[in-house]
Amino acid sequence: KVVFVAASADWRTRRQGPKLQPAVEGVWAEQQGPYSDIWDLGCSIFRDAAVCGIGHIKTWSDCDAGEVVNDRTYPWELLVDPEDAKYGRPSNLFQVSDTTQARLIGLFPEHKEAILQARSETDPLDAYLGPNTRVMPTSDHKVVKSLRVYEWWSLPQSKNKPGRHVMALGETLLIDEEWKASTFPFASLRWSREFAGWHGRNLIDDVSPIDDEMNDLLARVVRTVRLTGMARTYKHVDDTSADESNDDAVTVRFEGSV
């Protein structure tokens, strides 16, 4: 739930706060791309953080549609300079993503010719997802053309020196503008923070030692039960009745007397 805190602001701002809260909640309740609402999107971001260590929601404004857009961003699409991000607060952030040609033309109609002439990259960014996510079996049969887009944000260094926001498709600059915000347009969730750096540590790294030990213990228990937990029926060798044997019991023949 979003809450606007304006206790120390002027009277006019304090009156605007309660009015903005339902407006933002209304935007969050709308469908967010393939997700039913912002909370459904947040569940996927939580899963990204658990599996990859960090998850991202990218927020941007679609001026033509007149709406605020919240997109899920795959963790491997965002890149930072290790030296710049050593203390967890990078001043530069890069995004490398694949976008359909039709979507780019819709967003940047003034660059239609350059977008139509752009060539697709050969190495897929979504190789991490595995073969089960691909609908088309070969690269010769595709419904859309995917293009590689590079985006860069540089935060302001001071009040008098704004940052920069650039988006490029090959050698074509789609966006080149000042960036005055003090943060990047991403809301990031980490499962747990690394000792140093910007990325996070995932749940799998945290629980894998315990999981390995539990698997080893379970294998030993199963092996012990199979060796010592089987019921045994002892029959004399002269007994002519049929033996009854299954996975949980066995018949043992003996000689002599008991």
Tab-separated table of C-alpha atoms in Angstrom:
chain	number	residue	atom	x	y	z
A	1	LYS	CA	0.000	0.000	0.000
A	2	VAL	CA	1.307	3.424	-0.935
A	3	VAL	CA	1.203	6.204	1.660
A	4	PHE	CA	2.129	9.850	1.035
A	5	VAL	CA	3.731	11.385	4.110
A	6	ALA	CA	3.543	15.192	4.062
A	7	ALA	CA	3.506	16.008	7.759
A	8	SER	CA	6.252	18.637	7.505
A	9	ALA	CA	5.079	20.095	4.172
A	10	ASP	CA	2.966	23.187	3.593
A	11	TRP	CA	-0.826	23.186	3.810
A	12	ARG	CA	-1.422	22.778	0.081
A	13	THR	CA	0.915	19.774	-0.175
A	14	ARG	CA	-0.685	18.132	2.863
A	15	ARG	CA	-4.064	18.380	1.148
A	16	GLN	CA	-2.730	16.854	-2.084
A	17	GLY	CA	-1.259	13.772	-0.362
A	18	PRO	CA	-4.541	11.995	0.506
A	19	LYS	CA	-5.826	12.682	-3.022
A	20	LEU	CA	-2.764	11.196	-4.699
A	21	GLN	CA	-2.911	7.966	-2.699
A	22	PRO	CA	-6.080	6.516	-4.340
A	23	ALA	CA	-4.817	7.678	-7.752
A	24	VAL	CA	-1.608	5.672	-7.387
A	25	GLU	CA	-3.497	2.680	-6.006
A	26	GLY	CA	-5.778	2.866	-9.041
A	27	VAL	CA	-2.784	2.750	-11.389
A	28	TRP	CA	-1.356	-0.207	-9.476
A	29	ALA	CA	-4.681	-2.048	-9.700
A	30	GLU	CA	-4.636	-1.820	-13.504
A	31	GLN	CA	-3.221	-4.615	-15.636
A	32	GLN	CA	0.565	-4.380	-15.883
A	33	GLY	CA	1.415	-5.976	-19.222
A	34	PRO	CA	0.855	-9.745	-18.813
A	35	TYR	CA	0.220	-9.334	-15.072
A	36	SER	CA	-3.209	-8.667	-13.557
A	37	ASP	CA	-1.938	-5.844	-11.299
A	38	ILE	CA	1.191	-4.498	-9.601
A	39	TRP	CA	0.966	-7.117	-6.862
A	40	ASP	CA	0.910	-9.948	-9.402
A	41	LEU	CA	3.971	-8.364	-11.023
A	42	GLY	CA	5.597	-8.118	-7.591
A	43	CYS	CA	5.248	-11.886	-7.109
A	44	SER	CA	7.360	-12.467	-10.231
A	45	ILE	CA	9.938	-9.954	-8.997
A	46	PHE	CA	10.081	-11.807	-5.665
A	47	ARG	CA	10.723	-15.053	-7.554
A	48	ASP	CA	13.450	-13.372	-9.621
A	49	ALA	CA	15.132	-12.273	-6.391
A	50	ALA	CA	14.879	-15.779	-4.904
A	51	VAL	CA	16.339	-17.460	-8.004
A	52	CYS	CA	18.742	-14.815	-9.361
A	53	GLY	CA	19.438	-12.758	-6.241
A	54	ILE	CA	17.768	-9.589	-7.539
A	55	GLY	CA	14.556	-8.600	-9.335
A	56	HIS	CA	13.593	-5.337	-11.068
A	57	ILE	CA	10.499	-3.333	-11.994
A	58	LYS	CA	11.140	-0.633	-14.582
A	59	THR	CA	8.769	2.355	-14.392
A	60	TRP	CA	8.428	4.739	-17.298
A	61	SER	CA	5.779	6.995	-18.831
A	62	ASP	CA	4.156	6.285	-22.189
A	63	CYS	CA	3.218	9.833	-23.170
A	64	ASP	CA	1.313	8.791	-26.309
A	65	ALA	CA	-0.883	6.355	-24.367
A	66	GLY	CA	-1.041	8.677	-21.357
A	67	GLU	CA	-0.168	5.995	-18.823
A	68	VAL	CA	2.511	4.897	-16.394
A	69	VAL	CA	4.097	1.604	-17.419
A	70	ASN	CA	5.626	-0.904	-15.005
A	71	ASP	CA	7.676	-3.592	-16.744
A	72	ARG	CA	9.425	-6.646	-15.371
A	73	THR	CA	13.123	-6.484	-16.233
A	74	TYR	CA	15.168	-9.672	-16.274
A	75	PRO	CA	18.107	-9.517	-13.834
A	76	TRP	CA	20.677	-10.353	-16.510
A	77	GLU	CA	19.626	-7.363	-18.642
A	78	LEU	CA	21.020	-4.778	-16.197
A	79	LEU	CA	24.766	-4.226	-16.062
A	80	VAL	CA	26.999	-2.130	-13.825
A	81	ASP	CA	30.686	-1.330	-13.687
A	82	PRO	CA	32.125	-3.369	-10.767
A	83	GLU	CA	34.292	-0.435	-9.662
A	84	ASP	CA	31.399	2.000	-9.892
A	85	ALA	CA	29.111	-0.372	-7.944
A	86	LYS	CA	31.657	-1.521	-5.360
A	87	TYR	CA	29.845	0.244	-2.497
A	88	GLY	CA	26.355	-0.686	-3.722
A	89	ARG	CA	25.505	2.738	-5.194
A	90	PRO	CA	26.493	2.852	-8.877
A	91	SER	CA	26.216	6.142	-10.706
A	92	ASN	CA	25.845	4.434	-14.090
A	93	LEU	CA	23.430	1.715	-15.113
A	94	PHE	CA	23.176	-0.106	-18.437
A	95	GLN	CA	20.295	-2.133	-19.842
A	96	VAL	CA	20.690	-4.505	-22.783
A	97	SER	CA	17.350	-5.885	-23.926
A	98	ASP	CA	15.611	-7.345	-26.961
A	99	THR	CA	12.515	-5.534	-28.241
A	100	THR	CA	10.288	-6.240	-31.212
A	101	GLN	CA	10.668	-4.117	-34.299
A	102	ALA	CA	6.964	-3.191	-34.335
A	103	ARG	CA	7.095	-1.948	-30.736
A	104	LEU	CA	10.108	0.254	-31.449
A	105	ILE	CA	8.397	1.765	-34.478
A	106	GLY	CA	5.368	2.520	-32.316
A	107	LEU	CA	7.505	4.239	-29.669
A	108	PHE	CA	9.852	6.043	-32.076
A	109	PRO	CA	8.048	6.629	-35.388
A	110	GLU	CA	10.528	9.367	-36.287
A	111	HIS	CA	13.241	6.666	-36.540
A	112	LYS	CA	11.145	4.221	-38.563
A	113	GLU	CA	13.621	3.877	-41.444
A	114	ALA	CA	16.566	3.136	-39.146
A	115	ILE	CA	14.506	0.614	-37.190
A	116	LEU	CA	13.409	-1.187	-40.359
A	117	GLN	CA	17.018	-1.435	-41.552
A	118	ALA	CA	18.420	-2.621	-38.199
A	119	ARG	CA	19.710	-6.185	-38.044
A	120	SER	CA	18.841	-8.705	-35.346
A	121	GLU	CA	21.519	-9.916	-32.949
A	122	THR	CA	22.503	-13.580	-33.261
A	123	ASP	CA	23.033	-14.390	-29.570
A	124	PRO	CA	19.751	-14.543	-27.632
A	125	LEU	CA	19.646	-12.813	-24.262
A	126	ASP	CA	17.021	-15.275	-23.044
A	127	ALA	CA	19.276	-18.329	-23.336
A	128	TYR	CA	19.080	-18.518	-19.545
A	129	LEU	CA	15.394	-19.451	-19.843
A	130	GLY	CA	16.114	-22.755	-21.550
A	131	PRO	CA	14.632	-24.449	-24.650
A	132	ASN	CA	11.179	-25.055	-23.102
A	133	THR	CA	10.309	-21.356	-23.369
A	134	ARG	CA	10.723	-21.211	-27.135
A	135	VAL	CA	7.586	-21.693	-29.205
A	136	MET	CA	9.229	-21.713	-32.611
A	137	PRO	CA	11.698	-24.612	-33.061
A	138	THR	CA	13.975	-22.868	-35.572
A	139	SER	CA	15.143	-19.336	-36.245
A	140	ASP	CA	13.754	-19.482	-39.804
A	141	HIS	CA	10.128	-19.286	-38.627
A	142	LYS	CA	9.371	-16.203	-36.528
A	143	VAL	CA	6.321	-14.020	-36.221
A	144	VAL	CA	8.207	-10.910	-35.068
A	145	LYS	CA	11.659	-9.441	-35.585
A	146	SER	CA	13.621	-8.865	-32.389
A	147	LEU	CA	16.138	-6.025	-32.129
A	148	ARG	CA	18.829	-5.400	-29.524
A	149	VAL	CA	18.450	-2.073	-27.696
A	150	TYR	CA	21.088	-0.489	-25.438
A	151	GLU	CA	20.097	1.984	-22.737
A	152	TRP	CA	22.283	3.951	-20.331
A	153	TRP	CA	21.553	6.141	-17.334
A	154	SER	CA	24.134	8.359	-15.650
A	155	LEU	CA	23.036	10.017	-12.410
A	156	PRO	CA	23.656	13.736	-11.798
A	157	GLN	CA	26.980	14.506	-10.157
A	158	SER	CA	25.724	17.798	-8.689
A	159	LYS	CA	22.803	20.207	-8.902
A	160	ASN	CA	24.530	22.101	-11.684
A	161	LYS	CA	25.630	18.998	-13.606
A	162	PRO	CA	22.669	16.805	-14.657
A	163	GLY	CA	23.055	13.204	-15.659
A	164	ARG	CA	22.367	11.576	-19.001
A	165	HIS	CA	19.881	9.108	-20.452
A	166	VAL	CA	20.663	7.503	-23.795
A	167	MET	CA	18.936	4.748	-25.754
A	168	ALA	CA	20.565	3.395	-28.886
A	169	LEU	CA	19.723	0.908	-31.618
A	170	GLY	CA	22.971	0.144	-33.370
A	171	GLU	CA	24.350	3.537	-34.379
A	172	THR	CA	20.950	5.267	-34.123
A	173	LEU	CA	20.213	7.329	-31.012
A	174	LEU	CA	16.578	6.874	-30.104
A	175	ILE	CA	16.841	8.950	-26.907
A	176	ASP	CA	19.512	11.426	-25.803
A	177	GLU	CA	18.376	13.632	-22.935
A	178	GLU	CA	19.335	15.018	-19.544
A	179	TRP	CA	18.600	12.873	-16.510
A	180	LYS	CA	17.761	15.006	-13.481
A	181	ALA	CA	16.412	12.297	-11.157
A	182	SER	CA	18.707	11.145	-8.369
A	183	THR	CA	17.775	7.485	-8.899
A	184	PHE	CA	17.403	5.012	-11.755
A	185	PRO	CA	13.895	4.169	-13.058
A	186	PHE	CA	13.981	0.744	-11.418
A	187	ALA	CA	12.579	-0.646	-8.188
A	188	SER	CA	14.913	-3.490	-7.187
A	189	LEU	CA	14.333	-6.302	-4.718
A	190	ARG	CA	17.204	-8.427	-3.399
A	191	TRP	CA	16.829	-11.717	-1.590
A	192	SER	CA	19.850	-10.747	0.504
A	193	ARG	CA	22.625	-8.263	-0.157
A	194	GLU	CA	26.091	-9.319	-1.146
A	195	PHE	CA	28.961	-8.351	1.139
A	196	ALA	CA	30.069	-5.854	-1.510
A	197	GLY	CA	28.675	-4.696	-4.821
A	198	TRP	CA	25.245	-3.967	-6.221
A	199	HIS	CA	23.797	-7.391	-6.970
A	200	GLY	CA	22.158	-9.743	-4.493
A	201	ARG	CA	22.611	-13.268	-3.190
A	202	ASN	CA	19.851	-15.723	-4.086
A	203	LEU	CA	17.912	-18.212	-2.022
A	204	ILE	CA	19.494	-21.173	-3.826
A	205	ASP	CA	22.984	-20.160	-2.694
A	206	ASP	CA	21.731	-19.765	0.882
A	207	VAL	CA	19.973	-23.127	1.186
A	208	SER	CA	22.020	-25.351	-1.152
A	209	PRO	CA	24.473	-26.528	1.589
A	210	ILE	CA	21.530	-27.508	3.806
A	211	ASP	CA	19.739	-29.117	0.865
A	212	ASP	CA	22.837	-31.161	-0.063
A	213	GLU	CA	23.182	-32.390	3.511
A	214	MET	CA	19.484	-33.316	3.681
A	215	ASN	CA	19.687	-35.214	0.398
A	216	ASP	CA	22.725	-37.145	1.668
A	217	LEU	CA	20.949	-37.936	4.951
A	218	LEU	CA	17.792	-39.073	3.133
A	219	ALA	CA	19.831	-41.343	0.851
A	220	ARG	CA	21.453	-42.951	3.909
A	221	VAL	CA	18.060	-43.461	5.580
A	222	VAL	CA	16.619	-45.078	2.448
A	223	ARG	CA	19.647	-47.347	2.079
A	224	THR	CA	19.428	-48.382	5.758
A	225	VAL	CA	15.714	-49.168	5.526
A	226	ARG	CA	16.270	-51.293	2.446
A	227	LEU	CA	19.021	-53.268	4.161
A	228	THR	CA	17.540	-53.711	7.635
A	229	GLY	CA	13.856	-52.859	7.478
A	230	MET	CA	12.670	-55.748	5.286
A	231	ALA	CA	10.366	-58.354	6.876
A	232	ARG	CA	11.760	-61.922	6.826
A	233	THR	CA	9.838	-65.202	6.908
A	234	TYR	CA	11.937	-68.241	7.833
A	235	LYS	CA	10.923	-71.632	6.399
A	236	HIS	CA	12.578	-75.010	6.667
A	237	VAL	CA	14.043	-76.405	3.502
A	238	ASP	CA	11.603	-79.329	3.718
A	239	ASP	CA	8.593	-77.004	3.761
A	240	THR	CA	6.835	-77.436	0.414
A	241	SER	CA	4.610	-74.363	0.656
A	242	ALA	CA	5.185	-71.626	-1.891
A	243	ASP	CA	7.438	-68.743	-1.000
A	244	GLU	CA	5.843	-65.290	-0.765
A	245	SER	CA	8.214	-62.480	-1.590
A	246	ASN	CA	7.801	-58.799	-2.510
A	247	ASP	CA	9.684	-55.521	-2.093
A	248	ASP	CA	8.841	-55.295	1.608
A	249	ALA	CA	9.269	-58.952	2.645
A	250	VAL	CA	11.456	-61.954	1.826
A	251	THR	CA	11.370	-65.686	2.617
A	252	VAL	CA	14.581	-67.245	4.035
A	253	ARG	CA	15.074	-71.043	3.901
A	254	PHE	CA	17.047	-72.786	6.673
A	255	GLU	CA	18.272	-76.273	7.525
A	256	GLY	CA	18.337	-78.107	10.832
A	257	SER	CA	16.159	-77.290	13.794
A	258	VAL	CA	15.372	-74.028	15.488
